[in-house]
PDB file of C-alpha atoms in Angstrom:
ATOM      1  CA  MET A   1      11.437  25.664   1.884  1.00 49.00           C
ATOM      2  CA  SER A   2      14.400  24.439  -0.290  1.00 45.00           C
ATOM      3  CA  ARG A   3      14.020  21.307   1.530  1.00 45.00           C
ATOM      4  CA  ARG A   4      10.610  20.627   0.622  1.00 46.00           C
ATOM      5  CA  LEU A   5      11.278  21.580  -3.138  1.00 43.00           C
ATOM      6  CA  LEU A   6      14.143  19.198  -2.933  1.00 41.00           C
ATOM      7  CA  GLY A   7      12.296  16.181  -1.443  1.00 44.00           C
ATOM      8  CA  ILE A   8       9.599  16.876  -4.441  1.00 45.00           C
ATOM      9  CA  SER A   9      12.425  16.862  -7.006  1.00 45.00           C
ATOM     10  CA  LEU A  10      13.973  13.891  -5.622  1.00 39.00           C
ATOM     11  CA  LEU A  11      10.371  12.322  -5.281  1.00 39.00           C
ATOM     12  CA  ALA A  12       9.896  12.994  -9.229  1.00 42.00           C
ATOM     13  CA  VAL A  13      13.109  11.730 -10.162  1.00 37.00           C
ATOM     14  CA  ILE A  14      12.378   7.819  -8.563  1.00 39.00           C
ATOM     15  CA  ALA A  15       8.767   8.103  -9.927  1.00 38.00           C
ATOM     16  CA  GLY A  16      10.345   8.734 -13.417  1.00 39.00           C
ATOM     17  CA  CYS A  17      12.816   5.728 -12.709  1.00 36.00           C
ATOM     18  CA  ASN A  18       9.814   3.540 -11.857  1.00 34.00           C
ATOM     19  CA  GLN A  19       7.718   3.860 -14.934  1.00 32.00           C
ATOM     20  CA  THR A  20       5.848   0.611 -15.914  1.00 31.00           C
ATOM     21  CA  ASP A  21       6.416  -0.393 -19.628  1.00 34.00           C
ATOM     22  CA  LYS A  22       2.640  -0.072 -20.879  1.00 34.00           C
ATOM     23  CA  ALA A  23       3.090  -1.981 -23.840  1.00 38.00           C
ATOM     24  CA  GLY A  24       4.205  -5.019 -22.385  1.00 40.00           C
ATOM     25  CA  ASN A  25       7.596  -5.527 -24.402  1.00 43.00           C
ATOM     26  CA  LEU A  26      10.053  -4.933 -21.335  1.00 43.00           C
ATOM     27  CA  GLY A  27      12.950  -7.233 -22.238  1.00 47.00           C
ATOM     28  CA  MET A  28      11.501  -8.387 -25.409  1.00 49.00           C
ATOM     29  CA  THR A  29      13.224  -7.879 -28.803  1.00 51.00           C
ATOM     30  CA  GLY A  30      11.304  -5.808 -31.674  1.00 53.00           C
ATOM     31  CA  SER A  31      10.040  -9.159 -33.161  1.00 55.00           C
ATOM     32  CA  ASP A  32       8.992 -10.788 -30.133  1.00 59.00           C
ATOM     33  CA  ALA A  33       7.164  -7.335 -29.016  1.00 52.00           C
ATOM     34  CA  SER A  34       5.553  -7.074 -32.709  1.00 54.00           C
ATOM     35  CA  GLN A  35       4.427 -10.949 -32.344  1.00 61.00           C
ATOM     36  CA  GLN A  36       2.711 -10.344 -28.883  1.00 56.00           C
ATOM     37  CA  ALA A  37       1.207  -7.333 -30.488  1.00 52.00           C
ATOM     38  CA  ALA A  38      -0.474  -9.328 -33.069  1.00 53.00           C
ATOM     39  CA  THR A  39      -1.422 -12.180 -30.943  1.00 53.00           C
ATOM     40  CA  GLN A  40      -3.364  -9.677 -28.563  1.00 50.00           C
ATOM     41  CA  GLN A  41      -5.103  -8.068 -31.829  1.00 50.00           C
ATOM     42  CA  GLN A  42      -6.139 -11.632 -32.931  1.00 55.00           C
ATOM     43  CA  GLN A  43      -7.609 -12.680 -29.653  1.00 56.00           C
ATOM     44  CA  GLN A  44      -9.443  -9.683 -28.207  1.00 57.00           C
ATOM     45  CA  PRO A  45     -11.286 -10.099 -24.856  1.00 56.00           C
ATOM     46  CA  ILE A  46     -14.983  -9.346 -25.785  1.00 53.00           C
ATOM     47  CA  ILE A  47     -17.699  -7.710 -23.808  1.00 55.00           C
ATOM     48  CA  GLN A  48     -19.730  -9.830 -21.209  1.00 56.00           C
ATOM     49  CA  GLY A  49     -22.917  -8.951 -23.404  1.00 60.00           C
ATOM     50  CA  ALA A  50     -21.533 -11.074 -26.265  1.00 76.00           C
ATOM     51  CA  CYS A  51     -20.250 -13.739 -23.656  1.00 89.00           C
ATOM     52  CA  PRO A  52     -22.598 -16.363 -23.128  1.00 91.00           C
ATOM     53  CA  GLN A  53     -24.173 -16.565 -20.153  1.00 92.00           C
ATOM     54  CA  VAL A  54     -23.419 -19.632 -17.484  1.00 95.00           C
ATOM     55  CA  TYR A  55     -26.459 -21.684 -16.050  1.00 95.00           C
ATOM     56  CA  LEU A  56     -26.516 -24.243 -13.242  1.00 94.00           C
ATOM     57  CA  ARG A  57     -29.180 -26.587 -14.555  1.00 83.00           C
ATOM     58  CA  ASP A  58     -31.934 -27.597 -11.993  1.00 82.00           C
ATOM     59  CA  GLY A  59     -31.382 -31.139 -10.598  1.00 90.00           C
ATOM     60  CA  THR A  60     -27.537 -30.825 -11.786  1.00 95.00           C
ATOM     61  CA  ALA A  61     -25.973 -28.783  -8.889  1.00 96.00           C
ATOM     62  CA  VAL A  62     -26.201 -31.313  -6.116  1.00 96.00           C
ATOM     63  CA  TYR A  63     -24.019 -34.505  -6.056  1.00 96.00           C
ATOM     64  CA  ARG A  64     -24.705 -37.201  -3.569  1.00 94.00           C
ATOM     65  CA  THR A  65     -22.835 -40.203  -2.890  1.00 93.00           C
ATOM     66  CA  TYR A  66     -24.369 -43.309  -0.319  1.00 93.00           C
ATOM     67  CA  ALA A  67     -22.567 -45.761   1.800  1.00 91.00           C
ATOM     68  CA  LYS A  68     -23.300 -49.580   0.469  1.00 82.00           C
ATOM     69  CA  GLY A  69     -25.302 -48.671  -2.043  1.00 73.00           C
ATOM     70  CA  ALA A  70     -28.106 -47.008   0.002  1.00 84.00           C
ATOM     71  CA  LYS A  71     -30.255 -44.367  -1.552  1.00 86.00           C
ATOM     72  CA  ASP A  72     -32.380 -41.486  -0.200  1.00 85.00           C
ATOM     73  CA  ASP A  73     -31.450 -42.356   3.216  1.00 89.00           C
ATOM     74  CA  PRO A  74     -29.648 -39.481   5.146  1.00 90.00           C
ATOM     75  CA  GLN A  75     -28.089 -41.641   7.069  1.00 92.00           C
ATOM     76  CA  GLN A  76     -25.984 -43.225   4.458  1.00 93.00           C
ATOM     77  CA  VAL A  77     -25.027 -40.030   2.813  1.00 95.00           C
ATOM     78  CA  ALA A  78     -21.201 -40.410   2.202  1.00 94.00           C
ATOM     79  CA  LEU A  79     -20.487 -37.089   0.051  1.00 95.00           C
ATOM     80  CA  GLN A  80     -22.616 -34.068  -0.726  1.00 96.00           C
ATOM     81  CA  ALA A  81     -21.145 -31.570  -3.476  1.00 97.00           C
ATOM     82  CA  THR A  82     -22.855 -28.536  -4.378  1.00 97.00           C
ATOM     83  CA  LEU A  83     -22.202 -26.107  -6.936  1.00 97.00           C
ATOM     84  CA  ALA A  84     -23.186 -22.041  -6.814  1.00 95.00           C
ATOM     85  CA  ASP A  85     -21.643 -19.274  -8.021  1.00 94.00           C
ATOM     86  CA  SER A  86     -20.430 -19.066 -11.635  1.00 96.00           C
ATOM     87  CA  THR A  87     -18.379 -16.685 -13.895  1.00 95.00           C
ATOM     88  CA  ARG A  88     -16.806 -16.671 -17.321  1.00 94.00           C
ATOM     89  CA  LYS A  89     -14.488 -14.674 -19.537  1.00 94.00           C
ATOM     90  CA  CYS A  90     -14.336 -14.961 -22.817  1.00 92.00           C
ATOM     91  CA  VAL A  91     -11.544 -14.345 -25.900  1.00 90.00           C
ATOM     92  CA  GLN A  92     -12.767 -14.137 -29.317  1.00 86.00           C
ATOM     93  CA  ASN A  93     -10.841 -14.243 -32.952  1.00 84.00           C
ATOM     94  CA  GLU A  94     -11.808 -14.104 -36.400  1.00 82.00           C
ATOM     95  CA  SER A  95     -13.488 -17.644 -36.267  1.00 88.00           C
ATOM     96  CA  GLN A  96     -14.373 -18.826 -32.501  1.00 91.00           C
ATOM     97  CA  LEU A  97     -15.103 -17.900 -29.013  1.00 91.00           C
ATOM     98  CA  THR A  98     -12.886 -19.465 -26.179  1.00 93.00           C
ATOM     99  CA  VAL A  99     -14.736 -19.657 -23.165  1.00 94.00           C
ATOM    100  CA  THR A 100     -13.280 -19.935 -19.665  1.00 96.00           C
ATOM    101  CA  VAL A 101     -16.009 -21.257 -17.289  1.00 97.00           C
ATOM    102  CA  MET A 102     -15.315 -20.983 -13.614  1.00 97.00           C
ATOM    103  CA  VAL A 103     -17.634 -22.489 -11.041  1.00 98.00           C
ATOM    104  CA  GLN A 104     -17.473 -22.397  -7.164  1.00 98.00           C
ATOM    105  CA  GLY A 105     -18.569 -25.232  -5.218  1.00 97.00           C
ATOM    106  CA  ARG A 106     -18.562 -27.197  -1.738  1.00 98.00           C
ATOM    107  CA  ALA A 107     -18.043 -30.353  -0.624  1.00 98.00           C
ATOM    108  CA  VAL A 108     -18.916 -32.161   2.547  1.00 97.00           C
ATOM    109  CA  THR A 109     -18.641 -35.801   4.177  1.00 96.00           C
ATOM    110  CA  GLY A 110     -21.877 -37.129   5.371  1.00 94.00           C
ATOM    111  CA  PRO A 111     -22.265 -39.385   8.395  1.00 94.00           C
ATOM    112  CA  ALA A 112     -21.343 -42.334   6.416  1.00 93.00           C
ATOM    113  CA  GLY A 113     -18.340 -40.402   4.965  1.00 93.00           C
ATOM    114  CA  SER A 114     -14.511 -39.587   5.274  1.00 93.00           C
ATOM    115  CA  ALA A 115     -12.272 -37.377   4.558  1.00 94.00           C
ATOM    116  CA  GLY A 116      -9.828 -37.732   1.497  1.00 95.00           C
ATOM    117  CA  THR A 117      -9.689 -37.317  -2.099  1.00 96.00           C
ATOM    118  CA  VAL A 118     -13.133 -37.533  -4.018  1.00 96.00           C
ATOM    119  CA  THR A 119     -14.235 -37.204  -7.627  1.00 96.00           C
ATOM    120  CA  LEU A 120     -16.774 -35.649  -8.953  1.00 97.00           C
ATOM    121  CA  PRO A 121     -18.249 -35.523 -12.351  1.00 97.00           C
ATOM    122  CA  ILE A 122     -18.484 -32.187 -13.860  1.00 97.00           C
ATOM    123  CA  ARG A 123     -20.089 -31.516 -17.222  1.00 97.00           C
ATOM    124  CA  VAL A 124     -19.475 -28.623 -18.959  1.00 97.00           C
ATOM    125  CA  ALA A 125     -21.975 -28.205 -22.269  1.00 96.00           C
ATOM    126  CA  ALA A 126     -22.614 -25.004 -24.566  1.00 96.00           C
ATOM    127  CA  THR A 127     -25.722 -24.930 -26.342  1.00 95.00           C
ATOM    128  CA  ASP A 128     -27.153 -22.577 -29.154  1.00 91.00           C
ATOM    129  CA  GLY A 129     -30.931 -23.925 -28.155  1.00 88.00           C
ATOM    130  CA  LYS A 130     -30.888 -26.039 -31.718  1.00 89.00           C
ATOM    131  CA  GLU A 131     -27.763 -28.242 -31.383  1.00 92.00           C
ATOM    132  CA  THR A 132     -25.221 -28.739 -29.015  1.00 95.00           C
ATOM    133  CA  LEU A 133     -21.760 -26.915 -29.484  1.00 95.00           C
ATOM    134  CA  TYR A 134     -19.804 -28.232 -26.992  1.00 96.00           C
ATOM    135  CA  SER A 135     -19.813 -30.890 -24.086  1.00 96.00           C
ATOM    136  CA  GLU A 136     -16.892 -32.258 -21.922  1.00 96.00           C
ATOM    137  CA  LEU A 137     -16.956 -34.130 -18.635  1.00 96.00           C
ATOM    138  CA  THR A 138     -14.235 -33.740 -16.202  1.00 96.00           C
ATOM    139  CA  LYS A 139     -13.330 -36.247 -13.333  1.00 96.00           C
ATOM    140  CA  PHE A 140     -12.638 -33.097 -11.112  1.00 97.00           C
ATOM    141  CA  ASN A 141     -10.613 -34.137  -7.841  1.00 97.00           C
ATOM    142  CA  VAL A 142     -11.424 -32.611  -4.308  1.00 97.00           C
ATOM    143  CA  ASP A 143      -9.350 -33.142  -1.525  1.00 97.00           C
ATOM    144  CA  ILE A 144     -11.314 -32.974   1.885  1.00 96.00           C
ATOM    145  CA  PRO A 145      -9.703 -32.470   5.076  1.00 96.00           C
ATOM    146  CA  ALA A 146     -10.130 -34.884   8.315  1.00 91.00           C
ATOM    147  CA  ASP A 147     -10.248 -31.919  10.563  1.00 92.00           C
ATOM    148  CA  SER A 148     -13.317 -30.546   9.075  1.00 93.00           C
ATOM    149  CA  GLY A 149     -14.860 -32.732   6.507  1.00 93.00           C
ATOM    150  CA  THR A 150     -15.802 -30.011   4.625  1.00 96.00           C
ATOM    151  CA  THR A 151     -14.000 -27.923   1.708  1.00 97.00           C
ATOM    152  CA  GLN A 152     -14.830 -25.401  -0.944  1.00 98.00           C
ATOM    153  CA  PHE A 153     -13.335 -25.648  -4.594  1.00 98.00           C
ATOM    154  CA  VAL A 154     -13.162 -23.842  -7.758  1.00 98.00           C
ATOM    155  CA  PHE A 155     -13.388 -25.731 -10.714  1.00 98.00           C
ATOM    156  CA  THR A 156     -12.236 -24.219 -14.002  1.00 98.00           C
ATOM    157  CA  ASN A 157     -12.654 -25.374 -17.715  1.00 97.00           C
ATOM    158  CA  ASP A 158     -10.418 -22.927 -20.042  1.00 96.00           C
ATOM    159  CA  LYS A 159     -10.999 -25.038 -23.258  1.00 94.00           C
ATOM    160  CA  VAL A 160     -14.632 -24.205 -24.129  1.00 96.00           C
ATOM    161  CA  VAL A 161     -14.504 -23.367 -27.791  1.00 95.00           C
ATOM    162  CA  ILE A 162     -17.417 -22.602 -29.905  1.00 93.00           C
ATOM    163  CA  PRO A 163     -18.195 -20.869 -33.110  1.00 89.00           C
ATOM    164  CA  GLY A 164     -17.318 -16.885 -33.085  1.00 79.00           C
ATOM    165  CA  GLY A 165     -20.695 -15.843 -34.163  1.00 77.00           C
ATOM    166  CA  ALA A 166     -23.064 -17.877 -31.023  1.00 78.00           C
ATOM    167  CA  GLY A 167     -21.937 -15.807 -28.393  1.00 67.00           C
ATOM    168  CA  SER A 168     -24.884 -14.163 -28.043  1.00 72.00           C
ATOM    169  CA  PHE A 169     -27.209 -17.255 -28.535  1.00 86.00           C
ATOM    170  CA  ALA A 170     -25.399 -19.780 -26.803  1.00 92.00           C
ATOM    171  CA  LYS A 171     -26.087 -20.897 -23.082  1.00 94.00           C
ATOM    172  CA  ILE A 172     -23.347 -22.627 -21.054  1.00 95.00           C
ATOM    173  CA  TYR A 173     -24.747 -25.125 -18.701  1.00 96.00           C
ATOM    174  CA  VAL A 174     -22.670 -26.609 -15.932  1.00 97.00           C
ATOM    175  CA  GLY A 175     -23.768 -29.548 -13.429  1.00 97.00           C
ATOM    176  CA  PHE A 176     -22.726 -32.556 -12.125  1.00 97.00           C
ATOM    177  CA  ASP A 177     -23.285 -35.506 -14.487  1.00 94.00           C
ATOM    178  CA  GLU A 178     -24.205 -39.035 -12.729  1.00 82.00           C
ATOM    179  CA  GLY A 179     -24.206 -40.657 -15.797  1.00 74.00           C
ATOM    180  CA  PRO A 180     -21.113 -42.941 -17.383  1.00 60.00           C
ATOM    181  CA  TYR A 181     -18.377 -41.429 -17.583  1.00 50.00           C
ATOM    182  CA  ASN A 182     -17.686 -40.595 -21.328  1.00 40.00           C
ATOM    183  CA  THR A 183     -16.038 -37.672 -22.691  1.00 40.00           C
ATOM    184  CA  LYS A 184     -18.660 -36.789 -25.424  1.00 40.00           C
TER     185      LYS A 184
END
């Protein structure tokens, strides 16, 4: 009985030594800790209900390239990429909403394609229904291994900034943009 009591007491002492710093201030001076707390108060994550939904617009979730300028010939497909699942995270301060958008995708070489690095034109745009609040085209590189000819990827854009009050009215669209590469 005394061994069990000693064992439980020893576990209690060890557990007391292994507590985590719940304030996140481990190794910080008083001014550093207060500055971090102030920053966290200014940029609080918001509930998902006020975070704009991410949509894959019809016609932009699939991207194909063809060999030698061929079009719509299944035997000439060099690459096919698709976008599927998406998610987002929002952080709001007094004047703006910063959204981190993540989209899962897959790239596959076709009969006329080969392994290697491919560049996918992915556009993220936010709108409130009347005007464009954000739009950016990213040249996203994906490596397709030679042994399988297919790969999965996750595209992330953590710089989507829209006005603070637009969250519940805005929609975010992600898709492939086959137009000219411009950043507007």
